[in-house]
Coordinates of C-alpha atoms in Angstrom, one line a residue:
M1 CA 0.0 0.0 0.0
V2 CA 1.1 3.6 -0.7
N3 CA 1.9 5.8 2.3
L4 CA 0.5 9.3 1.5
R5 CA 0.2 12.6 3.3
I6 CA -3.3 13.6 4.1
A7 CA -3.2 16.8 2.0
E8 CA -2.4 14.6 -1.0
V9 CA -5.2 12.1 -0.2
L10 CA -7.7 14.9 0.1
R11 CA -6.5 16.6 -3.1
N12 CA -6.0 13.6 -5.4
G13 CA -7.2 10.4 -3.7
Q14 CA -9.7 8.3 -5.7
P15 CA -12.3 5.8 -4.5
D16 CA -11.1 2.1 -4.4
E17 CA -7.5 3.3 -3.9
S18 CA -5.6 1.4 -1.1
L19 CA -3.3 3.4 1.0
V20 CA -1.8 4.1 4.4
V21 CA -2.0 7.3 6.4
Q22 CA -0.3 8.3 9.6
G23 CA -1.1 11.2 12.0
W24 CA -2.8 12.2 15.2
V25 CA -6.5 11.8 16.2
R26 CA -8.4 15.1 16.3
T27 CA -11.9 13.7 17.1
K28 CA -13.7 10.4 17.7
R29 CA -17.4 9.8 17.2
E30 CA -18.9 6.4 18.2
L31 CA -22.1 5.1 16.7
K32 CA -23.7 1.7 16.9
G33 CA -21.5 -0.8 15.0
F34 CA -18.9 1.7 13.8
A35 CA -17.0 4.8 14.6
F36 CA -15.6 7.9 12.9
I37 CA -12.2 9.4 13.7
E38 CA -10.6 12.4 12.1
V39 CA -6.8 12.1 11.5
N40 CA -4.5 15.0 10.8
D41 CA -0.8 14.9 10.0
G42 CA -0.1 18.6 9.7
S43 CA 0.0 18.7 5.9
S44 CA -3.3 20.5 5.6
L45 CA -6.0 22.3 7.6
A46 CA -8.6 19.6 6.9
S47 CA -8.4 16.2 8.5
L48 CA -9.2 12.9 6.8
Q49 CA -12.2 11.1 8.1
V50 CA -11.6 7.4 8.9
V51 CA -14.5 4.9 9.2
I52 CA -13.9 2.0 11.5
N53 CA -16.4 -0.9 11.4
E54 CA -17.0 -3.2 14.3
D55 CA -15.7 -6.2 12.3
L56 CA -12.2 -4.7 12.6
P57 CA -10.0 -7.1 14.6
E58 CA -9.9 -6.1 18.3
Y59 CA -12.4 -3.3 17.5
D60 CA -13.3 -2.5 21.2
S61 CA -9.8 -2.4 22.5
V62 CA -8.5 -0.3 19.6
L63 CA -11.4 2.1 19.9
K64 CA -10.6 2.7 23.6
K65 CA -7.2 4.0 22.6
L66 CA -8.3 6.3 19.9
N67 CA -8.7 9.5 21.9
T68 CA -7.9 13.0 20.8
G69 CA -4.1 13.3 20.6
A70 CA -3.3 9.6 20.0
S71 CA -0.9 8.8 17.2
V72 CA -2.1 6.3 14.6
E73 CA -1.4 4.5 11.4
V74 CA -4.4 3.5 9.3
A75 CA -4.4 1.2 6.3
G76 CA -7.5 1.0 4.3
V77 CA -9.4 1.8 1.1
L78 CA -10.8 5.1 0.0
V79 CA -14.5 5.3 -0.5
T80 CA -16.8 8.1 -1.6
S81 CA -17.9 10.1 1.4
Q82 CA -21.5 10.4 2.3
G83 CA -20.9 13.4 4.4
K84 CA -20.9 17.1 3.4
G85 CA -17.7 19.0 2.9
Q86 CA -15.5 15.9 2.0
R87 CA -15.0 14.0 -1.2
V88 CA -13.5 10.8 0.1
E89 CA -13.0 9.0 3.4
L90 CA -10.9 6.1 4.4
K91 CA -12.5 2.7 5.3
A92 CA -10.0 1.2 7.8
N93 CA -8.8 -2.4 7.4
K94 CA -6.1 -2.1 10.0
V95 CA -5.5 0.5 12.8
T96 CA -2.2 0.7 14.7
V97 CA -2.0 3.0 17.8
Y98 CA 1.6 4.1 18.3
G99 CA 1.0 6.4 21.3
E100 CA -2.1 7.0 23.4
A101 CA -3.3 10.3 24.9
D102 CA -5.2 10.2 28.2
P103 CA -8.4 12.2 27.6
D104 CA -8.4 13.3 31.3
T105 CA -4.9 15.0 31.0
Y106 CA -4.4 15.8 27.3
P107 CA -4.8 19.6 27.3
L108 CA -6.1 20.0 23.7
Q109 CA -9.8 19.1 23.2
K110 CA -12.3 19.9 20.6
K111 CA -13.0 23.5 21.6
R112 CA -11.4 26.9 21.0
H113 CA -8.5 27.6 23.3
S114 CA -7.1 31.1 23.9
F115 CA -3.8 32.0 22.4
E116 CA -2.6 32.9 25.9
F117 CA -3.3 29.4 27.1
L118 CA -1.7 27.8 24.1
R119 CA 1.5 29.7 24.7
T120 CA 1.8 27.8 28.0
I121 CA 1.8 24.5 26.1
G122 CA 4.1 25.5 23.3
H123 CA 5.1 21.9 22.8
L124 CA 1.5 20.9 21.8
R125 CA 0.0 24.1 20.3
S126 CA 1.3 23.3 16.8
R127 CA -1.4 20.5 16.7
T128 CA -4.2 23.1 16.6
N129 CA -5.8 24.4 13.5
S130 CA -4.6 28.0 14.1
F131 CA -1.0 27.1 14.6
G132 CA -1.0 24.5 11.9
A133 CA -2.1 27.2 9.5
V134 CA 0.4 29.7 10.8
F135 CA 3.4 27.4 10.4
R136 CA 2.3 26.3 6.9
V137 CA 2.1 29.9 5.9
R138 CA 5.5 30.6 7.6
N139 CA 7.0 27.7 5.6
A140 CA 5.5 29.0 2.3
C141 CA 6.9 32.5 3.1
S142 CA 10.4 31.0 3.6
T143 CA 10.1 29.1 0.3
A144 CA 9.0 32.2 -1.6
I145 CA 11.9 34.2 -0.2
H146 CA 14.5 31.8 -1.4
Q147 CA 12.7 31.4 -4.7
F148 CA 12.6 35.1 -5.3
F149 CA 16.3 35.7 -4.8
Q150 CA 17.5 32.4 -6.4
Q151 CA 15.5 33.2 -9.5
R152 CA 17.4 36.5 -9.7
G153 CA 20.8 35.1 -9.3
F154 CA 21.4 36.2 -5.7
L155 CA 23.9 34.2 -3.5
W156 CA 22.5 33.1 -0.1
V157 CA 25.2 33.9 2.4
H158 CA 25.4 32.7 6.1
T159 CA 26.5 35.7 8.2
P160 CA 27.9 35.1 11.7
I161 CA 25.6 34.7 14.8
I162 CA 28.5 35.8 17.0
T163 CA 29.9 39.2 16.3
A164 CA 31.8 42.1 17.8
N165 CA 29.8 44.6 15.9
D166 CA 26.6 46.5 16.8
C167 CA 25.3 47.3 13.4
E168 CA 22.4 49.4 14.6
G169 CA 24.2 51.2 17.4
A170 CA 21.3 50.6 19.8
G171 CA 23.3 48.8 22.4
E172 CA 20.5 46.2 23.0
L173 CA 22.9 43.2 22.7
F174 CA 23.1 39.8 24.2
S175 CA 26.7 39.2 25.4
V176 CA 28.5 36.0 24.4
T177 CA 31.2 34.8 26.8
S178 CA 33.1 31.7 28.0
L179 CA 34.2 33.4 31.2
D180 CA 33.2 31.9 34.6
L181 CA 30.5 34.3 35.7
K182 CA 31.1 33.3 39.3
D183 CA 34.7 34.4 39.0
V184 CA 35.1 37.0 36.3
P185 CA 38.7 38.0 35.6
R186 CA 39.2 41.8 36.1
K187 CA 41.9 44.3 35.3
E188 CA 43.4 46.6 38.0
N189 CA 40.8 49.2 37.3
K190 CA 38.1 46.5 38.0
A191 CA 37.0 46.4 34.3
V192 CA 36.4 42.9 32.9
D193 CA 39.5 41.4 31.4
Y194 CA 38.2 40.3 28.0
G195 CA 41.7 39.3 27.0
K196 CA 41.0 36.1 28.9
D197 CA 37.7 35.4 27.2
F198 CA 37.3 33.1 24.2
F199 CA 37.5 35.8 21.5
S200 CA 39.8 38.1 23.5
K201 CA 37.2 40.9 23.1
P202 CA 33.6 41.6 23.9
T203 CA 31.3 39.7 21.6
Y204 CA 27.5 39.5 21.1
L205 CA 24.7 37.7 19.4
T206 CA 24.1 39.5 16.1
V207 CA 21.4 42.1 15.6
S208 CA 21.9 42.1 11.8
G209 CA 23.9 40.5 9.1
Q210 CA 24.0 43.6 7.0
L211 CA 27.7 44.7 7.4
E212 CA 28.9 41.2 6.5
A213 CA 26.4 41.1 3.6
E214 CA 28.1 44.2 2.3
V215 CA 31.4 42.4 2.3
M216 CA 29.9 39.6 0.3
A217 CA 28.1 41.9 -2.1
T218 CA 31.5 43.5 -3.1
A219 CA 32.5 40.1 -4.4
F220 CA 29.3 38.5 -5.6
T221 CA 27.3 41.6 -6.6
N222 CA 23.9 40.4 -5.3
V223 CA 23.5 38.5 -2.0
Y224 CA 21.0 37.9 0.7
T225 CA 21.0 36.6 4.3
F226 CA 18.1 34.8 6.0
G227 CA 18.8 33.8 9.6
P228 CA 18.2 34.5 13.3
T229 CA 19.0 37.8 14.9
F230 CA 18.8 38.9 18.5
R231 CA 17.8 42.0 20.5
A232 CA 18.1 42.3 24.3
E233 CA 15.2 44.8 24.3
N234 CA 13.1 44.4 27.5
S235 CA 9.8 44.9 25.6
N236 CA 6.8 42.8 26.6
T237 CA 4.6 43.9 23.6
S238 CA 2.8 42.1 20.8
R239 CA 5.4 43.2 18.3
H240 CA 8.7 42.4 19.9
L241 CA 10.8 39.2 20.2
A242 CA 14.3 38.7 21.6
E243 CA 15.1 36.2 18.9
F244 CA 13.7 36.6 15.4
W245 CA 14.6 36.0 11.8
M246 CA 15.7 38.6 9.3
V247 CA 16.0 38.7 5.5
E248 CA 18.6 41.1 4.3
P249 CA 19.5 41.4 0.6
E250 CA 22.5 43.6 -0.4
M251 CA 23.1 44.7 -4.0
A252 CA 26.3 46.2 -5.5
F253 CA 25.9 48.7 -8.3
C254 CA 22.4 49.6 -6.9
D255 CA 20.9 53.0 -5.8
L256 CA 17.9 53.9 -3.6
K257 CA 15.4 53.5 -6.5
G258 CA 16.7 50.0 -7.3
D259 CA 16.4 49.1 -3.7
M260 CA 12.8 50.3 -3.5
D261 CA 11.9 48.5 -6.8
L262 CA 13.4 45.2 -5.5
A263 CA 11.7 45.5 -2.1
E264 CA 8.3 46.1 -3.7
A265 CA 8.7 43.2 -6.2
F266 CA 9.8 41.0 -3.2
L267 CA 6.7 41.6 -1.1
K268 CA 4.4 41.1 -4.1
H269 CA 6.1 37.8 -4.9
I270 CA 5.8 36.5 -1.4
F271 CA 2.1 37.4 -1.0
K272 CA 1.3 35.9 -4.5
Y273 CA 3.1 32.7 -3.7
V274 CA 1.3 32.2 -0.3
M275 CA -2.1 33.0 -1.8
E276 CA -1.5 30.4 -4.4
T277 CA -0.1 27.6 -2.2
C278 CA -1.9 28.2 1.1
A279 CA -5.3 29.3 -0.1
E280 CA -7.1 27.0 2.5
D281 CA -5.0 28.4 5.4
M282 CA -5.5 32.0 4.3
E283 CA -9.2 31.5 4.0
F284 CA -9.1 30.2 7.6
F285 CA -7.3 33.3 8.8
N286 CA -9.8 35.5 6.9
Q287 CA -12.8 33.7 8.6
R288 CA -11.4 33.1 12.1
I289 CA -8.7 35.7 12.8
D290 CA -9.0 38.9 10.7
N291 CA -11.5 39.2 7.9
T292 CA -9.3 41.6 6.0
V293 CA -6.2 39.4 5.4
I294 CA -7.2 38.3 1.9
A295 CA -8.2 41.9 0.8
T296 CA -4.8 43.1 2.3
A297 CA -2.9 40.5 0.3
E298 CA -4.7 41.4 -2.9
N299 CA -4.1 45.1 -2.2
I300 CA -0.3 44.4 -2.0
I301 CA -0.3 42.1 -5.1
N302 CA -2.3 44.3 -7.4
N303 CA -1.3 47.9 -6.5
E304 CA 1.8 50.0 -7.1
F305 CA 3.2 51.1 -3.8
E306 CA 2.9 54.8 -3.0
R307 CA 6.2 56.7 -2.8
V308 CA 6.7 59.9 -0.8
T309 CA 9.7 61.6 0.8
Y310 CA 9.9 62.0 4.6
T311 CA 9.5 65.8 4.1
E312 CA 6.3 65.3 2.1
A313 CA 5.0 62.8 4.6
I314 CA 5.5 65.2 7.5
K315 CA 3.5 67.9 5.6
L316 CA 0.7 65.4 5.0
L317 CA 0.7 64.4 8.7
E318 CA 0.6 68.0 9.8
K319 CA -2.4 68.6 7.6
A320 CA -4.2 65.4 8.8
D321 CA -7.6 65.8 10.4
V322 CA -6.5 63.3 13.1
K323 CA -5.2 63.9 16.6
F324 CA -2.0 61.9 17.1
E325 CA -0.7 60.8 20.4
Y326 CA 2.9 61.7 19.4
P327 CA 3.8 65.1 17.9
V328 CA 4.6 65.5 14.3
S329 CA 7.4 67.8 13.2
W330 CA 10.4 67.6 10.8
G331 CA 13.3 65.8 12.4
L332 CA 11.3 63.5 14.6
D333 CA 11.1 59.8 13.7
L334 CA 7.7 58.5 12.5
Q335 CA 5.7 56.6 15.1
S336 CA 3.6 53.6 14.4
E337 CA 0.4 55.7 14.4
H338 CA 1.9 58.0 11.8
E339 CA 3.0 55.2 9.6
R340 CA -0.4 53.4 9.8
Y341 CA -2.2 56.7 9.0
L342 CA -0.2 57.1 5.8
A343 CA -0.7 53.5 4.7
E344 CA -4.2 52.8 6.0
Q345 CA -6.1 56.0 5.8
L346 CA -4.4 58.4 3.5
F347 CA -3.0 56.2 0.6
K348 CA -4.8 53.0 1.6
K349 CA -2.0 50.8 0.3
P350 CA 1.7 50.1 1.1
T351 CA 3.7 53.3 1.2
I352 CA 7.4 53.9 0.8
V353 CA 8.8 56.8 2.7
T354 CA 12.2 58.0 1.6
N355 CA 15.0 60.4 2.5
Y356 CA 14.8 60.6 6.3
P357 CA 16.7 63.2 8.4
V358 CA 20.3 62.2 8.9
Q359 CA 20.1 62.5 12.7
I360 CA 17.6 59.7 13.1
K361 CA 19.2 57.1 10.8
A362 CA 22.2 54.9 11.0
F363 CA 25.8 55.9 10.1
Y364 CA 26.0 53.6 7.0
M365 CA 23.2 55.3 5.1
R366 CA 24.3 57.5 2.2
L367 CA 24.3 61.2 2.9
D368 CA 22.1 63.2 0.4
D369 CA 23.5 66.2 -1.4
D370 CA 21.7 68.6 1.0
E371 CA 23.5 66.8 4.0
K372 CA 20.2 67.1 5.9
T373 CA 18.8 63.7 4.8
V374 CA 20.0 60.3 3.9
A375 CA 19.0 57.9 1.1
A376 CA 16.9 55.7 3.3
M377 CA 13.5 54.1 2.7
D378 CA 10.9 52.4 4.9
I379 CA 8.0 50.4 3.5
L380 CA 4.9 51.0 5.6
A381 CA 2.1 48.5 5.5
P382 CA -1.6 48.9 6.6
K383 CA -2.3 47.7 10.1
I384 CA 1.3 47.1 11.1
G385 CA 3.4 50.1 10.1
E386 CA 7.0 49.6 9.0
I387 CA 7.7 46.2 7.5
I388 CA 10.9 46.8 5.5
G389 CA 13.7 49.3 6.2
G390 CA 16.5 49.9 3.8
S391 CA 18.9 52.4 2.3
Q392 CA 21.6 53.1 -0.2
R393 CA 24.9 52.7 1.7
E394 CA 27.5 55.3 2.0
E395 CA 30.3 54.3 -0.4
R396 CA 32.4 57.4 0.0
L397 CA 35.3 56.8 2.4
E398 CA 35.7 60.3 3.8
I399 CA 32.0 60.8 4.4
L400 CA 31.6 57.4 6.0
E401 CA 34.5 58.1 8.4
R402 CA 32.9 61.5 9.3
R403 CA 29.5 59.8 10.0
I404 CA 31.2 57.1 12.2
L405 CA 32.9 59.8 14.3
A406 CA 29.8 61.9 14.5
Q407 CA 28.0 58.9 16.2
G408 CA 30.7 58.5 18.8
M409 CA 32.0 55.3 17.2
K410 CA 35.7 54.4 16.5
P411 CA 36.7 54.0 12.9
E412 CA 39.4 51.5 13.9
D413 CA 36.7 49.2 15.2
L414 CA 35.3 49.1 11.6
W415 CA 38.6 49.1 9.8
W416 CA 37.5 46.2 7.6
Y417 CA 34.2 47.9 6.7
L418 CA 36.1 51.0 5.7
D419 CA 38.5 48.9 3.6
L420 CA 35.5 48.1 1.3
R421 CA 35.5 51.8 0.5
R422 CA 39.3 51.9 0.0
F423 CA 39.5 48.9 -2.4
G424 CA 37.0 49.0 -5.3
T425 CA 34.2 50.9 -3.6
V426 CA 30.9 50.7 -5.4
P427 CA 27.4 52.2 -5.0
H428 CA 25.3 49.6 -3.2
A429 CA 22.0 49.3 -1.3
G430 CA 20.0 46.8 0.7
F431 CA 17.1 46.4 3.1
G432 CA 16.0 44.3 6.0
L433 CA 12.7 42.5 6.6
G434 CA 11.7 41.2 9.9
F435 CA 10.4 37.7 9.0
E436 CA 8.0 37.3 11.9
R437 CA 6.5 40.8 11.3
L438 CA 5.8 39.6 7.7
V439 CA 4.1 36.4 8.9
Q440 CA 2.1 38.3 11.5
F441 CA 1.0 40.9 8.9
M442 CA 0.1 38.2 6.4
T443 CA -2.0 36.0 8.8
G444 CA -3.6 38.8 10.9
M445 CA -2.4 37.2 14.1
G446 CA -2.5 39.7 16.9
N447 CA 0.7 38.7 18.7
I448 CA 4.1 38.1 17.2
R449 CA 4.7 35.4 19.7
D450 CA 2.1 33.3 17.8
V451 CA 3.9 33.3 14.5
I452 CA 7.2 31.7 15.6
P453 CA 7.3 28.1 17.0
F454 CA 9.2 28.9 20.2
P455 CA 9.1 32.6 21.1
R456 CA 11.9 34.1 23.1
T457 CA 10.7 37.1 25.2
P458 CA 11.7 38.7 28.5
E459 CA 11.6 36.1 31.3
S460 CA 10.5 33.4 28.9
A461 CA 12.8 30.8 27.2
E462 CA 10.5 27.8 27.7
F463 CA 10.4 24.9 25.2

């Protein structure tokens, strides 16, 4: 007999076909002389209905074990289903129970559980409809990301997890050390003697792979990273994680316009791919989580993104007939409420804001000719605000050195980064996408902790 995933059976299985499925019992319904169980293996939102007749060997003893959560293998023959909403069902010839689940203690039953409760059982929550759908969409997003860049000849590079650099300059870093924390070696001035540490200098978990991606772009032209990053930001909010994944392409011989064009095409590609491959899951989110997710996806796929400068955006916000919690004036960073007003209410579609004031952006962003703004861009999405941030990088050595000094940093700490401008410097640009923000936006899930399998947040590193 052929062993098939349930998604394949539901899609292509034909009556009289003999096959084997494996999975976990979702529900059991006993009637006189036979029983129905629903089996799900994670491959689809829908489960496969299995019919077990009382003539099955050891029928009574097997049935007692078939409680919600039990793992099973069912061999049988597909028959045309008499029920609504299903084309075929499996008539069992043999049922093997691999692992039982006590109905008195198994925490997942056929009812809706709160997401807060499900976070307390992170080892089991993936078996629910909501999280099955989330992680299938997350998988599809990952596939689409690689597909997009590989089709365009980008090289996937693996940038280091451990680094001595703070790319963003925010200082919210997790330290990495091999020192004995009960007996930390110190210098005469009581400072930690990092010379005795593994790397002989302070090192951290990375907040971004961008600087290393720039290195690789100056050899391979177009590259991208896709990996975990870390922020020791003590934020217990629905939008922050201490460990999250970032996508960061970097393109040599590219300016700000090329950066924006690629970012827009990138988002359109991902949404289109997910809508095509996870239609059932997206419909679930539209019905159960947020009834605008499909319209939002279609809005992104079918519309050209609006493009405005930061200066233009500030003027529009100052004229807005809305009372903002945070003030609006040139030189201040845009808050989430400002970003959402632009994307949701004013333009009603994704909006790219460009050329931000120099004082609110990172040192590596290219200084504009007026020296008041930099060649930066943020893509703002309805309902979530900033989803992509990027810039043309500063390729001029003298100006980059000046920017580093102006931010209180030491050029010698970035000697290798400056070397890229000494030896074959080139205009280049890139952007960063917070992967969990993307999945949250796409699915309509209210909390970012519910779009990553094992969320890492302040005081929480369970599972």
